[in-house]
CSV table of C-alpha atoms in Angstrom, one decimal:
chain,number,residue,atom,x,y,z
A,977,MET,CA,-40.5,18.1,-18.2
A,978,PRO,CA,-38.7,14.7,-17.5
A,979,SER,CA,-39.9,12.6,-14.6
A,980,ALA,CA,-37.6,11.9,-11.7
A,981,ARG,CA,-36.9,8.5,-13.2
A,982,GLN,CA,-36.0,9.9,-16.6
A,983,ALA,CA,-33.7,12.6,-15.1
A,984,THR,CA,-31.8,10.2,-12.7
A,985,ALA,CA,-30.1,6.9,-13.2
A,986,LEU,CA,-31.8,4.3,-11.1
A,987,HIS,CA,-28.9,3.8,-8.7
A,988,GLU,CA,-28.9,7.5,-8.0
A,989,LEU,CA,-32.5,7.4,-6.7
A,990,SER,CA,-32.7,7.7,-2.9
A,991,VAL,CA,-34.8,5.1,-1.1
A,992,PRO,CA,-37.7,7.6,-0.6
A,993,GLU,CA,-37.5,8.6,-4.3
A,994,ALA,CA,-37.4,5.0,-5.6
A,995,GLY,CA,-40.2,4.2,-3.2
A,996,ALA,CA,-42.4,6.9,-4.5
A,997,LEU,CA,-41.9,5.7,-8.1
A,998,LEU,CA,-42.6,2.1,-7.1
A,999,ARG,CA,-45.8,3.1,-5.4
A,1000,SER,CA,-46.9,5.3,-8.4
A,1001,GLY,CA,-46.2,2.4,-10.8
A,1002,GLU,CA,-43.6,4.4,-12.8
A,1003,LEU,CA,-40.9,1.9,-11.7
A,1004,THR,CA,-40.9,-1.7,-10.7
A,1005,SER,CA,-38.8,-3.5,-8.2
A,1006,VAL,CA,-37.7,-5.9,-10.9
A,1007,GLU,CA,-36.3,-3.0,-13.0
A,1008,LEU,CA,-34.5,-1.6,-9.9
A,1009,THR,CA,-33.1,-5.0,-9.0
A,1010,ARG,CA,-32.0,-5.8,-12.5
A,1011,HIS,CA,-30.2,-2.5,-12.7
A,1012,ALA,CA,-28.4,-3.2,-9.5
A,1013,LEU,CA,-27.5,-6.7,-10.6
A,1014,ASP,CA,-26.2,-5.4,-14.0
A,1015,ARG,CA,-23.9,-2.9,-12.2
A,1016,ILE,CA,-22.6,-5.5,-9.8
A,1017,ALA,CA,-21.8,-7.8,-12.8
A,1018,ARG,CA,-20.0,-5.0,-14.6
A,1019,LEU,CA,-18.2,-3.2,-11.8
A,1020,ASP,CA,-17.7,-5.7,-8.9
A,1021,PRO,CA,-15.0,-7.9,-10.6
A,1022,ALA,CA,-12.6,-5.0,-9.9
A,1023,LEU,CA,-14.0,-4.0,-6.5
A,1024,HIS,CA,-14.6,-7.3,-4.8
A,1025,ALA,CA,-17.4,-5.7,-2.7
A,1026,PHE,CA,-19.5,-8.9,-2.9
A,1027,ILE,CA,-18.7,-12.3,-1.7
A,1028,LEU,CA,-21.9,-13.8,-3.1
A,1029,VAL,CA,-24.6,-12.4,-5.4
A,1030,THR,CA,-28.0,-14.1,-5.0
A,1031,GLU,CA,-29.4,-13.1,-8.4
A,1032,ARG,CA,-32.2,-15.7,-8.7
A,1033,THR,CA,-33.7,-15.1,-5.2
A,1034,ALA,CA,-33.3,-11.3,-5.6
A,1035,LEU,CA,-35.4,-11.3,-8.8
A,1036,GLU,CA,-38.0,-13.6,-7.1
A,1037,ARG,CA,-38.3,-11.2,-4.2
A,1038,ALA,CA,-38.5,-8.2,-6.5
A,1039,GLU,CA,-41.4,-9.9,-8.4
A,1040,ALA,CA,-43.1,-10.6,-5.1
A,1041,ALA,CA,-42.7,-7.0,-4.0
A,1042,ASP,CA,-44.2,-5.8,-7.3
A,1043,ARG,CA,-47.2,-8.2,-6.9
A,1044,ASP,CA,-47.8,-6.9,-3.4
A,1045,LEU,CA,-47.8,-3.3,-4.5
A,1046,ARG,CA,-50.2,-4.0,-7.3
A,1047,ALA,CA,-52.5,-5.7,-4.8
A,1048,GLY,CA,-52.4,-2.7,-2.5
A,1049,THR,CA,-50.0,-4.2,0.1
A,1050,ASP,CA,-47.3,-1.8,1.2
A,1051,ARG,CA,-44.8,-3.3,3.5
A,1052,GLY,CA,-42.9,-0.1,4.5
A,1053,PRO,CA,-40.1,2.3,3.5
A,1054,MET,CA,-37.9,-0.5,2.1
A,1055,HIS,CA,-40.6,-2.2,0.1
A,1056,GLY,CA,-39.1,-3.2,-3.3
A,1057,ILE,CA,-35.7,-1.7,-2.5
A,1058,PRO,CA,-32.5,-3.7,-3.0
A,1059,TYR,CA,-30.0,-4.1,-0.2
A,1060,ALA,CA,-27.0,-6.3,0.7
A,1061,LEU,CA,-25.8,-7.8,4.0
A,1062,LYS,CA,-22.3,-7.9,5.4
A,1063,ASP,CA,-21.3,-11.6,5.4
A,1064,ILE,CA,-21.7,-12.0,9.1
A,1065,PHE,CA,-25.5,-12.1,9.0
A,1066,ASP,CA,-27.4,-15.3,8.4
A,1067,ALA,CA,-29.9,-15.5,5.5
A,1068,GLU,CA,-31.6,-18.9,5.2
A,1069,GLY,CA,-30.1,-21.1,2.5
A,1070,VAL,CA,-27.2,-18.8,1.9
A,1071,PRO,CA,-23.6,-19.3,3.1
A,1072,THR,CA,-22.3,-17.1,5.9
A,1073,THR,CA,-18.6,-17.3,5.5
A,1074,ASN,CA,-17.4,-14.5,7.7
A,1075,ALA,CA,-14.6,-14.3,5.1
A,1076,SER,CA,-12.9,-17.2,7.0
A,1077,TRP,CA,-11.5,-20.6,6.0
A,1078,LEU,CA,-13.2,-21.8,9.2
A,1079,ARG,CA,-16.7,-21.0,7.9
A,1080,THR,CA,-16.5,-21.5,4.1
A,1081,GLY,CA,-19.0,-24.5,4.2
A,1082,ASP,CA,-21.5,-22.9,6.6
A,1083,VAL,CA,-25.0,-22.5,5.1
A,1084,ALA,CA,-27.5,-20.7,7.3
A,1085,ARG,CA,-30.6,-22.7,8.3
A,1086,THR,CA,-32.6,-19.7,9.4
A,1087,ASP,CA,-32.6,-15.9,8.9
A,1088,SER,CA,-30.9,-13.5,11.3
A,1089,THR,CA,-33.4,-11.0,12.8
A,1090,VAL,CA,-32.1,-8.3,10.5
A,1091,GLU,CA,-32.7,-10.4,7.4
A,1092,ARG,CA,-36.1,-11.6,8.6
A,1093,ARG,CA,-37.2,-8.0,9.2
A,1094,LEU,CA,-35.9,-6.8,5.8
A,1095,ARG,CA,-37.6,-9.7,4.1
A,1096,ALA,CA,-40.9,-9.0,5.9
A,1097,GLY,CA,-40.5,-5.4,4.9
A,1098,GLY,CA,-40.6,-6.3,1.2
A,1099,ALA,CA,-36.9,-5.5,0.6
A,1100,VAL,CA,-34.8,-7.3,-2.0
A,1101,GLY,CA,-31.6,-9.0,-0.9
A,1102,LEU,CA,-28.8,-8.9,-3.5
A,1103,GLY,CA,-26.3,-11.0,-1.6
A,1104,LYS,CA,-23.4,-11.0,0.9
A,1105,LEU,CA,-20.7,-8.3,1.2
A,1106,THR,CA,-17.0,-8.6,1.8
A,1107,THR,CA,-15.8,-8.2,5.4
A,1108,PHE,CA,-12.6,-8.5,7.3
A,1109,GLU,CA,-12.4,-12.0,8.8
A,1110,PHE,CA,-15.0,-12.4,11.6
A,1111,ALA,CA,-15.5,-8.6,11.3
A,1112,VAL,CA,-12.0,-8.1,12.8
A,1113,GLY,CA,-8.7,-8.9,11.2
A,1114,GLY,CA,-7.7,-6.5,8.4
A,1115,PRO,CA,-7.6,-6.2,4.6
A,1116,SER,CA,-5.8,-9.6,4.1
A,1117,PHE,CA,-4.8,-11.6,1.1
A,1118,ASP,CA,-4.6,-14.9,3.1
A,1119,LEU,CA,-8.4,-15.4,3.3
A,1120,PRO,CA,-10.8,-17.3,1.0
A,1121,VAL,CA,-11.9,-14.1,-0.6
A,1122,PRO,CA,-9.9,-11.1,-1.8
A,1123,PRO,CA,-10.3,-7.8,0.1
A,1124,ALA,CA,-12.6,-5.1,-1.1
A,1125,ARG,CA,-11.2,-2.2,-3.0
A,1126,ASN,CA,-11.8,1.5,-2.4
A,1127,PRO,CA,-13.7,2.9,-5.5
A,1128,TRP,CA,-12.1,6.3,-5.1
A,1129,SER,CA,-8.6,4.9,-5.5
A,1130,GLU,CA,-7.2,1.5,-6.2
A,1131,GLU,CA,-4.1,2.4,-4.1
A,1132,HIS,CA,-6.2,2.9,-1.0
A,1133,VAL,CA,-8.2,0.6,1.3
A,1134,PRO,CA,-11.9,1.1,2.0
A,1135,SER,CA,-11.4,0.6,5.7
A,1136,GLY,CA,-13.3,-2.0,7.6
A,1137,SER,CA,-14.5,-4.3,8.8
A,1138,SER,CA,-17.6,-3.5,6.7
A,1139,SER,CA,-15.3,-3.0,3.7
A,1140,GLY,CA,-17.6,-4.4,1.1
A,1141,SER,CA,-20.4,-2.2,2.3
A,1142,GLY,CA,-18.4,0.9,1.9
A,1143,ALA,CA,-17.2,-0.1,-1.6
A,1144,ALA,CA,-20.6,-1.2,-2.8
A,1145,VAL,CA,-22.4,1.9,-1.7
A,1146,ALA,CA,-19.7,4.3,-3.0
A,1147,ALA,CA,-19.7,2.6,-6.4
A,1148,GLY,CA,-23.5,2.7,-6.7
A,1149,LEU,CA,-24.0,-1.1,-6.6
A,1150,THR,CA,-26.6,-0.7,-3.9
A,1151,ARG,CA,-28.0,2.2,-1.9
A,1152,VAL,CA,-28.4,0.2,1.3
A,1153,THR,CA,-26.2,-2.2,3.2
A,1154,ILE,CA,-26.4,-3.5,6.7
A,1155,GLY,CA,-23.1,-3.9,8.7
A,1156,SER,CA,-21.8,-4.2,12.2
A,1157,ASP,CA,-19.8,-1.7,14.2
A,1158,THR,CA,-17.8,-2.8,17.2
A,1159,SER,CA,-15.2,-0.1,17.3
A,1160,GLY,CA,-16.0,1.7,14.0
A,1161,SER,CA,-16.6,-1.0,11.5
A,1162,THR,CA,-19.5,0.8,9.8
A,1163,ARG,CA,-18.4,4.4,10.5
A,1164,GLY,CA,-14.9,3.8,9.3
A,1165,PRO,CA,-15.8,2.5,5.8
A,1166,ALA,CA,-18.4,5.2,5.5
A,1167,PHE,CA,-15.8,7.8,6.3
A,1168,HIS,CA,-13.2,6.5,3.9
A,1169,CYS,CA,-15.6,5.8,1.1
A,1170,GLY,CA,-17.7,8.9,1.3
A,1171,ALA,CA,-20.9,7.3,2.5
A,1172,VAL,CA,-23.3,7.5,5.5
A,1173,GLY,CA,-22.6,5.0,8.3
A,1174,LEU,CA,-24.8,4.8,11.4
A,1175,LYS,CA,-23.9,3.0,14.6
A,1176,PRO,CA,-27.3,3.1,16.4
A,1177,THR,CA,-27.7,3.1,20.2
A,1178,TYR,CA,-26.5,-0.1,21.7
A,1179,GLY,CA,-29.3,-2.6,21.6
A,1180,ARG,CA,-31.3,-0.7,19.0
A,1181,VAL,CA,-30.9,-3.4,16.4
A,1182,SER,CA,-30.8,-7.1,17.1
A,1183,GLY,CA,-27.7,-9.1,16.7
A,1184,HIS,CA,-29.5,-12.5,16.7
A,1185,GLY,CA,-28.1,-14.6,13.8
A,1186,ALA,CA,-25.1,-12.3,13.3
A,1187,GLN,CA,-21.5,-13.3,14.1
A,1188,THR,CA,-20.6,-12.1,17.6
A,1189,LEU,CA,-17.2,-10.3,18.0
A,1190,SER,CA,-17.6,-8.4,21.3
A,1191,ARG,CA,-20.8,-8.9,23.1
A,1192,THR,CA,-21.0,-5.6,24.8
A,1193,LEU,CA,-19.5,-3.5,22.0
A,1194,ASP,CA,-21.2,-5.0,19.0
A,1195,HIS,CA,-23.7,-2.7,17.3
A,1196,PHE,CA,-25.6,-3.3,14.0
A,1197,GLY,CA,-26.8,-0.7,11.5
A,1198,PRO,CA,-27.0,0.7,8.0
A,1199,LEU,CA,-24.2,2.0,5.7
A,1200,THR,CA,-25.9,3.9,2.9
A,1201,TRP,CA,-25.5,6.7,0.3
A,1202,THR,CA,-27.7,9.3,2.0
A,1203,VAL,CA,-29.2,10.1,5.4
A,1204,ALA,CA,-32.7,9.4,4.1
A,1205,ASP,CA,-31.6,5.9,3.0
A,1206,ALA,CA,-30.2,5.2,6.5
A,1207,ALA,CA,-33.4,6.4,8.2
A,1208,ALA,CA,-35.5,4.1,6.0
A,1209,ALA,CA,-33.3,1.1,6.7
A,1210,LEU,CA,-33.2,1.7,10.4
A,1211,GLN,CA,-37.0,2.0,10.4
A,1212,VAL,CA,-37.2,-1.6,9.2
A,1213,ILE,CA,-34.5,-3.4,11.1
A,1214,ALA,CA,-34.8,-1.8,14.6
A,1215,GLY,CA,-36.8,-3.0,17.5
A,1216,ALA,CA,-36.9,-5.3,20.5
A,1217,ASP,CA,-36.2,-9.0,19.8
A,1218,PRO,CA,-36.8,-11.8,22.3
A,1219,ALA,CA,-33.9,-13.7,20.8
A,1220,ASP,CA,-31.5,-10.9,21.8
A,1221,PRO,CA,-31.8,-9.6,25.3
A,1222,ARG,CA,-29.6,-6.6,24.5
A,1223,THR,CA,-32.6,-5.1,22.6
A,1224,ALA,CA,-35.0,-5.1,25.6
A,1225,GLY,CA,-36.6,-1.8,26.4
A,1226,ALA,CA,-35.3,0.0,23.3
A,1227,PRO,CA,-38.1,2.5,22.4
A,1228,LEU,CA,-38.9,3.0,18.7
A,1229,ASP,CA,-39.3,6.2,16.8
A,1230,ASP,CA,-40.4,7.3,13.3
A,1231,TRP,CA,-37.0,8.2,12.0
A,1232,THR,CA,-38.3,9.0,8.5
A,1233,ALA,CA,-40.7,11.5,9.9
A,1234,ALA,CA,-37.8,13.3,11.7
A,1235,LEU,CA,-36.3,14.3,8.4
A,1236,GLY,CA,-37.2,17.8,7.1
A,1237,ARG,CA,-37.6,19.3,10.6
A,1238,GLY,CA,-34.3,21.2,10.5
A,1239,VAL,CA,-32.1,22.2,13.4
A,1240,ALA,CA,-33.4,25.5,14.6
A,1241,GLY,CA,-33.2,25.6,18.4
A,1242,LEU,CA,-31.0,22.6,18.7
A,1243,ARG,CA,-27.9,22.8,21.0
A,1244,VAL,CA,-24.8,21.5,19.4
A,1245,ALA,CA,-21.6,20.7,21.3
A,1246,THR,CA,-18.2,20.3,19.7
A,1247,SER,CA,-14.8,19.1,21.0
A,1248,PRO,CA,-11.9,20.9,19.2
A,1249,GLY,CA,-9.5,19.2,21.6
A,1250,TRP,CA,-10.1,16.0,19.7
A,1251,TYR,CA,-9.3,17.4,16.3
A,1252,ALA,CA,-8.2,21.0,16.0
A,1253,ASP,CA,-5.6,20.7,18.7
A,1254,ASP,CA,-4.3,17.3,17.5
A,1255,PRO,CA,-1.4,17.6,15.0
A,1256,LEU,CA,-2.3,14.2,13.5
A,1257,THR,CA,-5.6,15.6,12.1
A,1258,MET,CA,-5.5,16.6,8.5
A,1259,PRO,CA,-6.2,20.4,8.1
A,1260,GLU,CA,-9.0,19.7,5.6
A,1261,ILE,CA,-10.9,17.7,8.3
A,1262,THR,CA,-10.6,20.4,10.9
A,1263,THR,CA,-11.7,23.0,8.3
A,1264,GLY,CA,-14.6,20.8,7.3
A,1265,ILE,CA,-15.8,20.4,10.8
A,1266,GLU,CA,-15.6,24.1,11.4
A,1267,ARG,CA,-17.5,24.7,8.2
A,1268,ALA,CA,-20.2,22.3,9.3
A,1269,LEU,CA,-20.6,24.0,12.6
A,1270,GLY,CA,-21.0,27.3,10.7
A,1271,VAL,CA,-23.8,25.7,8.6
A,1272,LEU,CA,-25.6,24.5,11.7
A,1273,GLY,CA,-25.3,28.0,13.3
A,1274,GLY,CA,-26.7,29.5,10.1
A,1275,HIS,CA,-29.7,27.2,10.3
A,1276,GLY,CA,-30.6,28.3,13.9
A,1277,ALA,CA,-28.7,25.9,16.1
A,1278,SER,CA,-26.4,27.1,18.9
A,1279,VAL,CA,-22.9,25.8,19.1
A,1280,GLU,CA,-20.7,25.5,22.2
A,1281,GLU,CA,-17.3,24.0,22.7
A,1282,VAL,CA,-16.9,21.3,25.4
A,1283,THR,CA,-13.9,19.5,26.9
A,1284,LEU,CA,-14.2,15.7,26.7
A,1285,PRO,CA,-12.2,13.1,28.6
A,1286,PRO,CA,-9.0,12.3,26.7
A,1287,TYR,CA,-9.6,10.1,23.7
A,1288,ASP,CA,-6.8,7.8,25.0
A,1289,VAL,CA,-8.9,6.9,28.0
A,1290,PHE,CA,-11.8,5.7,25.9
A,1291,ASN,CA,-9.4,3.9,23.6
A,1292,ALA,CA,-7.6,2.0,26.4
A,1293,CYS,CA,-10.9,1.0,28.0
A,1294,GLY,CA,-12.4,-0.1,24.7
A,1295,ARG,CA,-9.4,-2.2,23.7
A,1296,VAL,CA,-9.4,-4.1,27.0
A,1297,VAL,CA,-13.1,-4.9,26.7
A,1298,PHE,CA,-12.8,-5.8,23.0
A,1299,ALA,CA,-9.7,-8.0,23.4
A,1300,ALA,CA,-11.2,-10.0,26.3
A,1301,GLU,CA,-14.6,-10.5,24.7
A,1302,ALA,CA,-13.3,-11.3,21.2
A,1303,PHE,CA,-10.9,-13.9,22.6
A,1304,ALA,CA,-13.8,-15.4,24.6
A,1305,VAL,CA,-15.8,-15.8,21.3
A,1306,HIS,CA,-13.0,-17.4,19.3
A,1307,GLN,CA,-10.9,-19.2,22.0
A,1308,ASP,CA,-12.0,-22.7,21.0
A,1309,ASP,CA,-11.1,-22.3,17.3
A,1310,LEU,CA,-7.9,-20.5,18.3
A,1311,ARG,CA,-6.8,-23.5,20.3
A,1312,ARG,CA,-7.9,-26.2,17.8
A,1313,HIS,CA,-7.3,-24.5,14.5
A,1314,PRO,CA,-4.9,-21.5,15.0
A,1315,ARG,CA,-3.4,-21.8,11.5
A,1316,SER,CA,-6.9,-21.5,9.9
A,1317,PHE,CA,-7.2,-17.8,11.0
A,1318,GLY,CA,-5.8,-15.0,8.8
A,1319,ARG,CA,-2.7,-13.4,10.2
A,1320,TYR,CA,-4.2,-10.1,11.1
A,1321,THR,CA,-7.2,-11.8,12.8
A,1322,TYR,CA,-4.9,-14.0,14.9
A,1323,GLN,CA,-2.8,-11.0,15.9
A,1324,ARG,CA,-5.8,-8.9,16.9
A,1325,VAL,CA,-7.7,-11.6,18.9
A,1326,MET,CA,-4.9,-13.5,20.7
A,1327,PRO,CA,-4.0,-10.6,23.1
A,1328,GLY,CA,-7.3,-11.2,24.9
A,1329,ALA,CA,-5.9,-14.4,26.3
A,1330,GLY,CA,-3.7,-12.4,28.6
A,1331,ILE,CA,-6.4,-10.2,30.1
A,1332,ALA,CA,-7.2,-11.1,33.7
A,1333,ALA,CA,-10.8,-11.0,34.9
A,1334,ALA,CA,-9.8,-8.1,37.3
A,1335,ASP,CA,-8.6,-6.0,34.4
A,1336,TYR,CA,-11.7,-6.7,32.4
A,1337,LEU,CA,-14.0,-5.7,35.4
A,1338,ARG,CA,-11.9,-2.6,36.0
A,1339,ALA,CA,-12.3,-1.6,32.3
A,1340,MET,CA,-16.1,-2.1,32.7
A,1341,ASP,CA,-16.0,0.3,35.7
A,1342,VAL,CA,-14.1,2.9,33.7
A,1343,ARG,CA,-16.6,2.4,30.9
A,1344,ARG,CA,-19.5,3.3,33.1
A,1345,TRP,CA,-17.6,6.3,34.4
A,1346,LEU,CA,-16.9,7.5,30.8
A,1347,LYS,CA,-20.6,7.2,29.9
A,1348,ARG,CA,-21.6,9.3,32.9
A,1349,GLN,CA,-18.9,11.9,32.0
A,1350,LEU,CA,-20.2,12.1,28.4
A,1351,ASP,CA,-23.8,12.5,29.5
A,1352,GLU,CA,-22.9,15.1,32.1
A,1353,THR,CA,-20.5,17.1,29.9
A,1354,VAL,CA,-22.5,16.9,26.7
A,1355,PHE,CA,-26.0,15.5,26.7
A,1356,ASP,CA,-27.3,17.0,29.9
A,1357,ARG,CA,-27.1,20.4,28.2
A,1358,HIS,CA,-26.8,19.7,24.4
A,1359,ASP,CA,-28.8,17.7,21.8
A,1360,VAL,CA,-25.8,16.4,19.8
A,1361,LEU,CA,-22.0,16.3,19.7
A,1362,VAL,CA,-20.3,17.1,16.4
A,1363,THR,CA,-16.8,15.9,16.3
A,1364,VAL,CA,-14.1,14.1,14.4
A,1365,CYS,CA,-14.6,10.6,12.9
A,1366,GLY,CA,-11.2,10.0,11.4
A,1367,GLN,CA,-8.0,12.0,11.3
A,1368,THR,CA,-6.8,11.2,7.8
A,1369,THR,CA,-8.1,10.0,4.5
A,1370,ALA,CA,-8.0,6.3,3.6
A,1371,ALA,CA,-4.8,4.3,4.2
A,1372,ARG,CA,-2.8,3.0,1.3
A,1373,TRP,CA,-2.3,-0.7,0.7
A,1374,SER,CA,1.4,-0.1,1.2
A,1375,ASP,CA,0.7,1.1,4.8
A,1376,PHE,CA,-0.2,-2.5,5.9
A,1377,PRO,CA,2.9,-4.3,7.2
A,1378,GLU,CA,3.5,-7.9,8.2
A,1379,ASN,CA,2.2,-7.3,11.8
A,1380,TRP,CA,-0.9,-5.5,13.2
A,1381,PRO,CA,-1.4,-2.6,13.7
A,1382,PRO,CA,-0.3,-0.6,10.8
A,1383,PRO,CA,1.4,2.6,12.2
A,1384,LYS,CA,-0.9,4.9,10.2
A,1385,LEU,CA,-4.0,3.3,11.6
A,1386,ALA,CA,-2.9,3.2,15.3
A,1387,ASN,CA,-4.7,6.5,16.1
A,1388,ASP,CA,-6.6,7.1,12.9
A,1389,MET,CA,-10.3,6.7,13.9
A,1390,GLN,CA,-12.1,8.5,16.8
A,1391,THR,CA,-15.0,6.0,16.7
A,1392,ILE,CA,-14.2,3.8,19.7
A,1393,PRO,CA,-15.5,6.2,22.4
A,1394,PHE,CA,-19.1,5.9,21.3
A,1395,SER,CA,-18.9,2.2,21.0
A,1396,VAL,CA,-17.7,2.2,24.6
A,1397,THR,CA,-20.6,4.4,25.7
A,1398,GLY,CA,-23.3,3.0,23.4
A,1399,HIS,CA,-24.5,6.4,22.2
A,1400,PRO,CA,-25.8,6.6,18.6
A,1401,ALA,CA,-23.1,8.0,16.2
A,1402,LEU,CA,-23.2,8.7,12.5
A,1403,SER,CA,-20.4,9.2,10.1
A,1404,LEU,CA,-21.3,11.8,7.5
A,1405,PRO,CA,-19.3,12.8,4.4
A,1406,ILE,CA,-18.5,16.5,4.1
A,1407,GLY,CA,-16.4,16.8,1.0
A,1408,PHE,CA,-12.9,15.9,-0.1
A,1409,ALA,CA,-9.3,16.4,0.9
A,1410,ALA,CA,-6.6,17.7,-1.4
A,1411,ASP,CA,-5.7,14.1,-2.3
A,1412,GLY,CA,-9.2,13.7,-3.8
A,1413,LEU,CA,-10.4,11.2,-1.2
A,1414,PRO,CA,-13.5,11.7,1.0
A,1415,ILE,CA,-13.5,13.2,4.4
A,1416,GLY,CA,-16.3,13.4,7.0
A,1417,LEU,CA,-17.3,14.0,10.6
A,1418,GLN,CA,-19.2,12.3,13.3
A,1419,ILE,CA,-22.5,13.2,14.8
A,1420,VAL,CA,-23.3,11.7,18.2
A,1421,GLY,CA,-26.7,11.8,20.0
A,1422,ARG,CA,-28.3,11.0,23.3
A,1423,ALA,CA,-29.1,7.3,23.9
A,1424,HIS,CA,-32.1,6.3,21.8
A,1425,ASP,CA,-32.2,9.7,20.0
A,1426,GLU,CA,-31.2,8.8,16.5
A,1427,ALA,CA,-34.0,11.1,15.3
A,1428,THR,CA,-32.0,14.2,16.2
A,1429,VAL,CA,-28.8,12.8,14.8
A,1430,PHE,CA,-30.7,12.3,11.5
A,1431,ARG,CA,-32.0,15.9,11.6
A,1432,VAL,CA,-28.5,17.3,12.0
A,1433,ALA,CA,-27.0,15.0,9.4
A,1434,GLU,CA,-29.7,15.9,6.8
A,1435,VAL,CA,-29.0,19.6,7.1
A,1436,LEU,CA,-25.2,19.1,6.7
A,1437,GLU,CA,-25.6,16.6,3.9
A,1438,ALA,CA,-27.7,19.1,1.8
A,1439,GLU,CA,-24.9,21.7,2.0
A,1440,LEU,CA,-21.7,19.7,2.3
A,1441,GLY,CA,-22.4,16.1,1.3
A,1442,GLU,CA,-21.8,16.4,-2.5
A,1443,ARG,CA,-24.1,13.4,-3.1
A,1444,HIS,CA,-23.9,14.0,-6.9
A,1445,ARG,CA,-20.2,13.2,-6.9
A,1446,ARG,CA,-19.1,9.6,-7.4
A,1447,PRO,CA,-15.6,8.0,-7.8
A,1448,GLN,CA,-13.8,8.7,-11.1
A,1449,GLY,CA,-13.7,5.6,-13.3
A,1450,ILE,CA,-17.0,4.4,-11.9
A,1451,ASP,CA,-19.5,4.6,-14.7
A,1452,ILE,CA,-22.2,7.1,-13.6
A,1453,ASP,CA,-25.0,7.8,-15.9
A,1454,HIS,CA,-27.2,10.8,-15.0
A,1455,THR,CA,-29.2,10.7,-18.3
A,1456,GLY,CA,-31.6,8.0,-17.4
A,1457,GLY,CA,-29.7,5.2,-19.3
A,1458,ASN,CA,-29.1,1.8,-18.1
A,1459,SER,CA,-25.5,2.1,-16.9
């Protein structure tokens, strides 16, 4: 009987599967890393998922990971596992460009907290991933790097702003990426690229050493191929950080141990008013969510419909907060170097200049009210909310006009509400639409209860996730070869 390694191409091994082989000596981190680097060299010229590949340091870190394991030192669930960072996170000695002409010469002097924890955990950094400029903007051609492509279709965008993360994971260039999510920047690319994207609870993961976009909306988390991969990554990067006061008091959990516990007895809420009753939602997405709810019921969970506050209220509140805070971050450069910004970035950030302090404070009051409403409506009586993540499959490049926002994207994603409230939210793939592109849903949990979100996601992934299916035209080898 073939071993797990012989039966599966290395990029198809989950983090736990690869970790078991590393610890048994059947696989080395150097082999795993070389495999990833070979795929990047072969496939990324057409995808533009990576801004920079750090091949030499990756192999050095892989060799160190192998030495540690041979010496009996195990640094945790990501030990020896390759990953890549969205190019807003600092890694010492490596440029952090933010995909902007304003930052092309910036080389990080220290590690971000996320990078430091991954390094301490024995993980192997492959390089930096493409992003929208400053994690905002759009898929622009007026930046120092080309935009990432969607591996499922060259005619469609991978969403953003963690665009390179979605493309890299879908194409099997790496299992694990770390991105940011301010209004859906991890969940959106996961949804449109058929991957798993987690926005943890606000403050769960430190943003120290990462580019700020909106101080009270920014979240940081993994975009991966499977739920187990995401749990392993979160286990390493989460935790309080004296350098980031937003992380104070965030209790830790053993998220990898939560897997395998099933959903029997869990109480699941759903909000058909946000998808089934909205004519903008593709029928396949509504059907997919209903099918997922049936799966959960079949596994012993109870399902109840709830009525949430209108999405437009969350959206309006979030956009005021976002605009005011994003302008505050970039106002000096906007005044001194306005022509150095990409067109989409400028158009998205400048409106914040017109937001009065009274309007911002009023939006923050509404925000607190919305969080109370969500807790009282859902989480006082239910363990999770299963709802829509996006209403349509990925946009076409031709959908992007001269000015922001593209009409098709104006109401496309239902991710902003949980950035506003700070609850953990995970985008999970649940199949494909008639156009052959991925679709998914969103699982939302109580604050600091990512464990239950993972439990629900794992059950749905096993029945609906189609993790064996990769983009056509991407060379997938299930025979154990080196492709």
